[in-house]
């Protein structure tokens, strides 16, 4: 399979929505879909093209509905990501691929693994979340007050959540650095080290600016979707799964990955001492190598 390494294109989903897509890396390499966090966009932090070429990876990123240049899908569920990824893969002529989701993108990557078993070779989740109402998990334990407030509003007052995120999105449109400034008091020392890197900080602010350029809809819909039923069965995942988490994560606590690992066949969990939420940016190249190593990318068990 040969892909044209176009920087950007629009793919039309089955229901006519537009999805903004970027491809980068080795045109003939194994394909990995990178599903961004919340809020996020296709322009989020990822290895430089020279690193992707060295790894031999062809990376596909896209804006989830409501972010960036992708049309909104109001009321979407986490499971809906699988149909969008399949539509993008079909448009690009991709048969099989791996998926990796970061933070809020993690559940969406698991949806692809569960609902596209004949196409997903491997899946990775970096600092992901467990489903709302997960039995035997204190979902909010260890989570920052900001995340507790947002997810709590998703359960109790969606209108108030919309007002809150709309105001923050407007501030970010004027200056995307405000999102990092709001987060800073909640960051561990490990996360401060990562986001204080000039290159990573620029990548993060560029991602926020693109994600919220047309408003907060994608952010609102993500938060609501993560607290609704995901509409797929974790037990249906048969592809190998790697769950990575920084031990000091205060945004999506490590207990979420441990809970997922206990319920997904062929799952392994890696907890890194001294790392936290934004450590997922640094671990991505290693994760891409794991996802695309030939002897590991075996045919999923159906």
PDB file of N, CA, C and O in Angstrom, residues 15 18 20 30 35 59 61 65 74 130 133 145 155 157 166 170 188 193 198 222 226 230-231 233 244 273 290 298:
ATOM      1  N   UNK A  15     -22.263  10.030   7.056  1.00  0.00           N
ATOM      2  CA  UNK A  15     -23.458  10.867   7.172  1.00  0.00           C
ATOM      3  C   UNK A  15     -23.274  12.249   6.555  1.00  0.00           C
ATOM      4  O   UNK A  15     -24.109  13.128   6.755  1.00  0.00           O
ATOM      5  N   UNK A  18     -17.898  16.590   7.425  1.00  0.00           N
ATOM      6  CA  UNK A  18     -16.510  16.746   6.998  1.00  0.00           C
ATOM      7  C   UNK A  18     -15.581  16.472   8.174  1.00  0.00           C
ATOM      8  O   UNK A  18     -15.826  16.925   9.288  1.00  0.00           O
ATOM      9  N   UNK A  20     -11.478  16.757   9.184  1.00  0.00           N
ATOM     10  CA  UNK A  20     -10.175  17.301   8.806  1.00  0.00           C
ATOM     11  C   UNK A  20      -9.080  16.316   9.206  1.00  0.00           C
ATOM     12  O   UNK A  20      -9.013  15.878  10.356  1.00  0.00           O
ATOM     13  N   UNK A  30       3.847   1.293   7.999  1.00  0.00           N
ATOM     14  CA  UNK A  30       2.612   0.888   8.671  1.00  0.00           C
ATOM     15  C   UNK A  30       1.901   2.109   9.240  1.00  0.00           C
ATOM     16  O   UNK A  30       2.531   3.051   9.711  1.00  0.00           O
ATOM     17  N   UNK A  35      -5.184   9.601  18.090  1.00  0.00           N
ATOM     18  CA  UNK A  35      -6.421  10.272  18.505  1.00  0.00           C
ATOM     19  C   UNK A  35      -6.098  11.236  19.644  1.00  0.00           C
ATOM     20  O   UNK A  35      -5.611  10.826  20.705  1.00  0.00           O
ATOM     21  N   UNK A  59       1.742   8.346  10.026  1.00  0.00           N
ATOM     22  CA  UNK A  59       0.845   8.788  11.088  1.00  0.00           C
ATOM     23  C   UNK A  59      -0.348   9.531  10.500  1.00  0.00           C
ATOM     24  O   UNK A  59      -0.195  10.408   9.646  1.00  0.00           O
ATOM     25  N   UNK A  61      -3.669  11.768  11.704  1.00  0.00           N
ATOM     26  CA  UNK A  61      -4.324  12.502  12.784  1.00  0.00           C
ATOM     27  C   UNK A  61      -5.570  13.179  12.220  1.00  0.00           C
ATOM     28  O   UNK A  61      -5.564  13.603  11.063  1.00  0.00           O
ATOM     29  N   UNK A  65     -15.156  15.317  15.755  1.00  0.00           N
ATOM     30  CA  UNK A  65     -16.238  16.240  15.388  1.00  0.00           C
ATOM     31  C   UNK A  65     -16.362  17.423  16.349  1.00  0.00           C
ATOM     32  O   UNK A  65     -16.325  17.262  17.572  1.00  0.00           O
ATOM     33  N   UNK A  74     -23.412  16.496  17.116  1.00  0.00           N
ATOM     34  CA  UNK A  74     -23.995  16.732  18.427  1.00  0.00           C
ATOM     35  C   UNK A  74     -24.564  15.438  18.995  1.00  0.00           C
ATOM     36  O   UNK A  74     -25.207  14.665  18.287  1.00  0.00           O
ATOM     37  N   UNK A 130     -11.157   5.505  32.363  1.00  0.00           N
ATOM     38  CA  UNK A 130     -12.104   4.391  32.415  1.00  0.00           C
ATOM     39  C   UNK A 130     -13.517   4.923  32.195  1.00  0.00           C
ATOM     40  O   UNK A 130     -13.757   6.132  32.284  1.00  0.00           O
ATOM     41  N   UNK A 133     -18.966   5.389  35.899  1.00  0.00           N
ATOM     42  CA  UNK A 133     -19.705   4.337  36.580  1.00  0.00           C
ATOM     43  C   UNK A 133     -18.993   3.004  36.600  1.00  0.00           C
ATOM     44  O   UNK A 133     -19.619   1.970  36.871  1.00  0.00           O
ATOM     45  N   UNK A 145      -9.256  19.297  40.848  1.00  0.00           N
ATOM     46  CA  UNK A 145     -10.563  19.917  41.066  1.00  0.00           C
ATOM     47  C   UNK A 145     -11.189  20.380  39.750  1.00  0.00           C
ATOM     48  O   UNK A 145     -12.406  20.283  39.564  1.00  0.00           O
ATOM     49  N   UNK A 155     -22.491  15.474  34.222  1.00  0.00           N
ATOM     50  CA  UNK A 155     -23.516  14.611  34.808  1.00  0.00           C
ATOM     51  C   UNK A 155     -24.740  15.390  35.274  1.00  0.00           C
ATOM     52  O   UNK A 155     -25.870  14.909  35.168  1.00  0.00           O
ATOM     53  N   UNK A 157     -25.374  19.185  35.016  1.00  0.00           N
ATOM     54  CA  UNK A 157     -25.853  20.445  34.452  1.00  0.00           C
ATOM     55  C   UNK A 157     -25.123  20.737  33.148  1.00  0.00           C
ATOM     56  O   UNK A 157     -24.170  21.519  33.112  1.00  0.00           O
ATOM     57  N   UNK A 166     -17.493  27.472  27.057  1.00  0.00           N
ATOM     58  CA  UNK A 166     -17.577  28.536  26.056  1.00  0.00           C
ATOM     59  C   UNK A 166     -16.723  29.727  26.474  1.00  0.00           C
ATOM     60  O   UNK A 166     -15.985  30.305  25.652  1.00  0.00           O
ATOM     61  N   UNK A 170     -13.362  31.049  24.499  1.00  0.00           N
ATOM     62  CA  UNK A 170     -13.197  32.428  24.025  1.00  0.00           C
ATOM     63  C   UNK A 170     -11.877  33.015  24.503  1.00  0.00           C
ATOM     64  O   UNK A 170     -11.181  33.712  23.748  1.00  0.00           O
ATOM     65  N   UNK A 188       1.872  18.629  38.288  1.00  0.00           N
ATOM     66  CA  UNK A 188       2.963  18.094  39.096  1.00  0.00           C
ATOM     67  C   UNK A 188       4.283  18.685  38.594  1.00  0.00           C
ATOM     68  O   UNK A 188       4.347  19.295  37.516  1.00  0.00           O
ATOM     69  N   UNK A 193       7.874  20.404  34.076  1.00  0.00           N
ATOM     70  CA  UNK A 193       9.090  20.242  33.285  1.00  0.00           C
ATOM     71  C   UNK A 193       8.770  20.032  31.809  1.00  0.00           C
ATOM     72  O   UNK A 193       9.419  20.613  30.928  1.00  0.00           O
ATOM     73  N   UNK A 198      10.128  24.765  25.482  1.00  0.00           N
ATOM     74  CA  UNK A 198       9.613  25.771  24.546  1.00  0.00           C
ATOM     75  C   UNK A 198       8.902  25.115  23.373  1.00  0.00           C
ATOM     76  O   UNK A 198       7.813  25.558  22.959  1.00  0.00           O
ATOM     77  N   UNK A 222     -16.946  16.212  23.780  1.00  0.00           N
ATOM     78  CA  UNK A 222     -16.012  15.237  24.334  1.00  0.00           C
ATOM     79  C   UNK A 222     -16.313  14.964  25.803  1.00  0.00           C
ATOM     80  O   UNK A 222     -16.391  13.804  26.238  1.00  0.00           O
ATOM     81  N   UNK A 226     -17.528  11.348  27.276  1.00  0.00           N
ATOM     82  CA  UNK A 226     -16.708  10.563  28.204  1.00  0.00           C
ATOM     83  C   UNK A 226     -17.485  10.161  29.458  1.00  0.00           C
ATOM     84  O   UNK A 226     -17.151   9.166  30.106  1.00  0.00           O
ATOM     85  N   UNK A 230     -20.283   4.439  26.844  1.00  0.00           N
ATOM     86  CA  UNK A 230     -19.400   4.462  25.673  1.00  0.00           C
ATOM     87  C   UNK A 230     -19.981   3.695  24.485  1.00  0.00           C
ATOM     88  O   UNK A 230     -19.524   3.845  23.362  1.00  0.00           O
ATOM     89  N   UNK A 231     -20.919   2.822  24.727  1.00  0.00           N
ATOM     90  CA  UNK A 231     -21.616   2.078  23.675  1.00  0.00           C
ATOM     91  C   UNK A 231     -20.734   1.070  22.940  1.00  0.00           C
ATOM     92  O   UNK A 231     -20.915   0.826  21.750  1.00  0.00           O
ATOM     93  N   UNK A 233     -18.208  -2.734  24.020  1.00  0.00           N
ATOM     94  CA  UNK A 233     -17.826  -3.687  25.053  1.00  0.00           C
ATOM     95  C   UNK A 233     -16.307  -3.818  25.087  1.00  0.00           C
ATOM     96  O   UNK A 233     -15.694  -4.246  24.102  1.00  0.00           O
ATOM     97  N   UNK A 244      -0.380   2.943  29.004  1.00  0.00           N
ATOM     98  CA  UNK A 244       0.737   3.626  29.666  1.00  0.00           C
ATOM     99  C   UNK A 244       0.201   4.749  30.531  1.00  0.00           C
ATOM    100  O   UNK A 244      -0.704   5.488  30.123  1.00  0.00           O
ATOM    101  N   UNK A 273       7.095   5.575  37.116  1.00  0.00           N
ATOM    102  CA  UNK A 273       7.346   6.439  38.272  1.00  0.00           C
ATOM    103  C   UNK A 273       7.966   7.763  37.820  1.00  0.00           C
ATOM    104  O   UNK A 273       8.740   7.820  36.855  1.00  0.00           O
ATOM    105  N   UNK A 290       6.393   0.382  19.279  1.00  0.00           N
ATOM    106  CA  UNK A 290       5.722  -0.846  19.741  1.00  0.00           C
ATOM    107  C   UNK A 290       4.533  -1.200  18.850  1.00  0.00           C
ATOM    108  O   UNK A 290       4.306  -2.367  18.524  1.00  0.00           O
ATOM    109  N   UNK A 298       0.451  -8.581  14.525  1.00  0.00           N
ATOM    110  CA  UNK A 298      -0.128  -9.818  14.033  1.00  0.00           C
ATOM    111  C   UNK A 298      -1.611  -9.645  13.777  1.00  0.00           C
ATOM    112  O   UNK A 298      -2.239  -8.704  14.203  1.00  0.00           O
TER     113      UNK A 298
END
